[in-house]
Amino acid sequence: MSISRRTVLMGATAIGATTATAWGFGHTASDLLHGFLGEAKAKGITGRSLPPEYTVDAVTGEAHPNPGQRISYTMCMGCTTMCGIRVRVDRASGEILRVTGNPYSPLSTDPHISYATPIAAALTSLSGFEERGLAGRSTACGRGNAVVAKQKAADRVLRPMKRVGKRGGGQWEEISWQQLIEEVVEGGNLFGEGPVDGLRAIRDLETPIDPENPEFGPKANQLLVMPAFKSGRLMMAARFAKMSFGTRNLVAHRSYCGLSMRAGYAALLDDLDKQPHLKPDYRHAKYLLFIGTAPGNAGNPYKLQGTLMADARTTGGVRYAVVDPVLTNSQNHAANDAGTWVPIRPGTDGALVMGMIRWIFDNDRFDAKFLAQPSPKAAQAAGEASWSNATHLVIDDPEHPQIGAFLRRGMIESGLAEEEAATAMVIDAASGSLTAAAGAPARLFHSGTVTLPDDSTVAVATSLALLKREAERHTLADYAADCGVPEERIIGLARDFTSVGKQAAADCHGGTMHAAGFYTAYAITMLNALVGNLNAKGGTTAGGGRFADVAKGPRYNLLAFPGQAKPKGVDIGRGGFAYEKTSEYKRKVTAGQNPYPAPAPWHAISQPLGAHWLASALEGYPYRAKALITWSSNPIYGIAGLQKEVEDKITDPKRLPLIISIDPFINETSRYADYIVPDRTFYETWGWSSAWGGVPTRMSTARWPVVDCATDKTPDGRHIDMETFFIDVAKAMSLPGFGDKAIPDADGVLHPLNRAEDFWLRAGANVAFDGAAPVPESDDADMALTGVDRFRKDLEGTLKSDEWRRVAYVYNRGGRFEDADKAYAGDTMARQYKKGLQVWNETVGTARSSMTGVRFVGCPTWQAPAFADGTPVDSTFPLSDWPFRVVSTKSQLRSSHTNGIVHLDALRKSNAVGLNAEDAAEAGIATGDWVRVTSPGGNAVVGQALVRKGIGRGVIGIEHGWGHRELGARTHHVANRVFTGRPENGLGVNANNLGLLDPTTTAPMVLADPVMGSIARQALPARMEKTAAPSGA
């Protein structure tokens, strides 16, 4: 028998298939061999290869593109990183052949090539010529290639649909574009269930929703618009909803994705509104600490982090630790011993970090020189790349009305200008005298009293002293007992983190999404302040930012237009508005009642909270909505505990009269829609995006239709999609910002917005002209090679004569990317974050809980996961009754929207319920057994067990992205056609179905962080038992 590469692979795969059968996943094993390699068409490794993308002359290095293909540079949407990629498209059929990396993009190539590199030379940089492709390797991950299948999925919605019968019943009819626009705008007795207000009637910018509660705002706020993540198209939805229609209620998915991380960083970075974040400088760090995130397994930028960590492990330039209840491939590797896994009890990361902070204080391991600089001027004089408020004095008197606020110069002196009066006070390090923060170091630790001009005294303490006091609330032994990590391990982490100066960084993400998430994330990010690593090479960076696109740019102002609305009022999820400012609160006070608790939390210092929208709207607290538009979002699947709470209420049109979903597919949320508007899929869309903080250079990634859109067309020939829907609704309602005179250029001349290209191409003009000089003009050959010539008529017809070739130059390269050599300026980041690090955040420290009236702590502290009223979750649902805590983990290849893709299903069709080997032995559970996991309130999921040692005791780990009940898993009827559900699309379990409601609120609300309102999808209490296999399994 001859053994070829293929037979070896087949043998290895057969072993995997056998293992899958033993594991209990027989449905996977039956398809694995064929799905993985298919059937061989010829001997040798090239039997199923595609024709080459291009060839390269071995002598000259000249690239010769395949004339039968075009090479289009665009943006991936397989996950929220949105990498720059290049798409190979067959010119004859228009089919996508393969997706690979964009060598110009820092998200796909390290280091990325110079932006000035000609297109053909870029191809040479990826080739074997002079082995350039080894250093210039540019990749796409498995998801980037696999999502191509979504374009032609059998369950894709291509024409407008209207429900028939009961909402959620799976019965639809296709309707014309004209009927769709008329009915959603004008309303009427649309379903034979009584009158429904259309969008025209809802848009009332003057009449209050509730005259008794005028702060709620006008009736226009009764339109809710829920997009998905910032996919690069969000600003079109924002233009319609907030800027034109005038609703206060537009929000994406942050509150049920990673808000706790964002809020923790925002508190540190003094920007709770925009919520910036930091990422490690992977290339030069010497020690990295990951808590609640796993680079290479999850996080953002997902692919780049994995690439840089793999390089660091291989070269031995960095040591790192990953604190996680579950062992992932981030530290489960064979390269070397640089990485350490620290298993931890779910929800207790805050205890571990506060234990580290205590040890750092006890052993003087903090960067005193950095922390002593109270201002940018002082930091510059000391040679520091950033500064903090560690030395600023905070009012520490429990009887003082401004407790938690900074002592400011205006409280000490009179007759000052506003800016001078706002200056924080410090104790001068040299003289010990009270002075305004200026250009000299100040005392780090001080607690005492200050005499005010009226001869009264007030207790004060420095921010750092208050942080130290919070750390000292518990002993190191207490912290260790709470988190399940031994004291010596906590000390080891703290010692390692503080042993490399500023070349250490701590990071976190979705693992902090539990009911103590904010203070956990704030504590983790505070470690960066204690070593002074912000803006330092090898420390942390806020990223290089983006070029102006949808902005007030150098060519067009896409953020303003004549007649623009100014939304006002209260977010329906009660985010960003203080309970103490509500009429409800004032009425209770006037009546002599205790105003606390509110029926449900008001998170005054948070952002709009989409995670709480549906429960709030359906219950009517604070007010009811009249219409909901979802766009490619799926909150019922994504919000832990929401499905059971809303699945009966949302079918009642009296609670929410109109639901419109814009989506290529029917998901767990859009199944309840009254109308479904088809939309473009990944590689058919327009958009502009940038990178998260992990890229230190400036960049903007372009997305454009590299293949034809498959949706139906409007009568005037435009493809139906999100942009077309909002444009036509706006024009039907005569809303501002749309139509023939909608977009002002730099000279104030108004240009049309009648189609998507009018908006996105002008954003491209801003990108092309931003910065010190515009980009060059593209020639015809590059446009032909990249496929940009397919919309040349749109470029020429939309843009000015000096713009369109420059915009084509940008699209040729898939965006605009600053060169890699611009990342650093000596030992610091070239692009720096300017605000000071907040050891004490005044906004947090002066806010109150709407449930208890108690002020929040303005610095990191250890608080166990708790309900809205502060009651610890473990006291209500103790381990004795609920011995497990559920965590969700991320897959390298799976997202919530990538089920039913054959290429990914061939690898694994289902997830499993992971548990520790010792727990399994005690329960008599083996790998492949069916188990039922139940959480308080009766929520339950059934799945197959995966017994492993790489998971903590008392932990259930469930990989995210499976357990769908829609997205092709359920049968739908459209007129006389049946779209038969595929059971394999619904395999596995969704950990979010185990989420629970908060029992301490009178208005229904899912369990969330008490401070910021981010939902709790981690550390969920649960029980587990063996059960019978489901029917058909």
PDB file of C-alpha atoms in Angstrom, residues 167-170 226 614 628-639 642-644 646-647 650-651 658-677 896 963-968:
ATOM      1  CA  ARG A 167     -46.415  37.062  15.349  1.00  0.00           C
ATOM      2  CA  GLY A 168     -43.626  34.477  15.541  1.00  0.00           C
ATOM      3  CA  GLY A 169     -45.703  31.774  13.847  1.00  0.00           C
ATOM      4  CA  GLY A 170     -43.345  31.265  10.918  1.00  0.00           C
ATOM      5  CA  MET A 226     -31.254  48.226  17.416  1.00  0.00           C
ATOM      6  CA  LEU A 614     -36.940  44.752  25.170  1.00  0.00           C
ATOM      7  CA  LEU A 628     -38.826  48.459  16.995  1.00  0.00           C
ATOM      8  CA  ILE A 629     -36.421  48.229  14.068  1.00  0.00           C
ATOM      9  CA  THR A 630     -33.683  45.640  14.414  1.00  0.00           C
ATOM     10  CA  TRP A 631     -30.862  45.534  11.920  1.00  0.00           C
ATOM     11  CA  SER A 632     -28.698  42.399  11.775  1.00  0.00           C
ATOM     12  CA  SER A 633     -29.020  42.116  15.532  1.00  0.00           C
ATOM     13  CA  ASN A 634     -30.253  39.221  17.599  1.00  0.00           C
ATOM     14  CA  PRO A 635     -30.765  40.318  21.205  1.00  0.00           C
ATOM     15  CA  ILE A 636     -33.039  37.423  22.123  1.00  0.00           C
ATOM     16  CA  TYR A 637     -30.210  35.002  21.336  1.00  0.00           C
ATOM     17  CA  GLY A 638     -27.431  37.210  22.677  1.00  0.00           C
ATOM     18  CA  ILE A 639     -28.796  38.542  25.983  1.00  0.00           C
ATOM     19  CA  LEU A 642     -33.946  37.454  27.910  1.00  0.00           C
ATOM     20  CA  GLN A 643     -35.607  34.735  25.847  1.00  0.00           C
ATOM     21  CA  LYS A 644     -37.737  33.300  28.616  1.00  0.00           C
ATOM     22  CA  VAL A 646     -39.940  38.117  26.515  1.00  0.00           C
ATOM     23  CA  GLU A 647     -40.945  35.144  24.363  1.00  0.00           C
ATOM     24  CA  ILE A 650     -43.290  39.962  22.364  1.00  0.00           C
ATOM     25  CA  THR A 651     -45.976  38.046  20.464  1.00  0.00           C
ATOM     26  CA  LEU A 658     -44.736  47.248  15.161  1.00  0.00           C
ATOM     27  CA  ILE A 659     -41.547  45.239  14.679  1.00  0.00           C
ATOM     28  CA  ILE A 660     -39.412  45.598  11.557  1.00  0.00           C
ATOM     29  CA  SER A 661     -36.271  43.531  11.050  1.00  0.00           C
ATOM     30  CA  ILE A 662     -33.632  44.304   8.442  1.00  0.00           C
ATOM     31  CA  ASP A 663     -31.694  41.104   8.026  1.00  0.00           C
ATOM     32  CA  PRO A 664     -30.513  38.623   5.396  1.00  0.00           C
ATOM     33  CA  PHE A 665     -31.767  35.795   7.617  1.00  0.00           C
ATOM     34  CA  ILE A 666     -34.492  34.962  10.116  1.00  0.00           C
ATOM     35  CA  ASN A 667     -32.937  34.759  13.558  1.00  0.00           C
ATOM     36  CA  GLU A 668     -34.282  34.288  17.088  1.00  0.00           C
ATOM     37  CA  THR A 669     -35.330  37.950  17.213  1.00  0.00           C
ATOM     38  CA  SER A 670     -36.475  38.630  13.652  1.00  0.00           C
ATOM     39  CA  ARG A 671     -38.756  35.587  13.847  1.00  0.00           C
ATOM     40  CA  TYR A 672     -41.090  37.924  15.758  1.00  0.00           C
ATOM     41  CA  ALA A 673     -40.967  40.658  13.125  1.00  0.00           C
ATOM     42  CA  ASP A 674     -44.043  41.968  11.388  1.00  0.00           C
ATOM     43  CA  TYR A 675     -41.914  42.841   8.361  1.00  0.00           C
ATOM     44  CA  ILE A 676     -38.519  41.570   7.268  1.00  0.00           C
ATOM     45  CA  VAL A 677     -36.446  43.742   4.957  1.00  0.00           C
ATOM     46  CA  SER A 896     -23.219  33.704  16.820  1.00  0.00           C
ATOM     47  CA  GLY A 963     -27.878  26.291  20.237  1.00  0.00           C
ATOM     48  CA  HIS A 964     -29.808  28.246  17.625  1.00  0.00           C
ATOM     49  CA  ARG A 965     -33.513  27.744  17.171  1.00  0.00           C
ATOM     50  CA  GLU A 966     -33.607  29.850  14.013  1.00  0.00           C
ATOM     51  CA  LEU A 967     -31.054  30.798  11.336  1.00  0.00           C
ATOM     52  CA  GLY A 968     -32.128  27.862   9.230  1.00  0.00           C
TER      53      GLY A 968
END
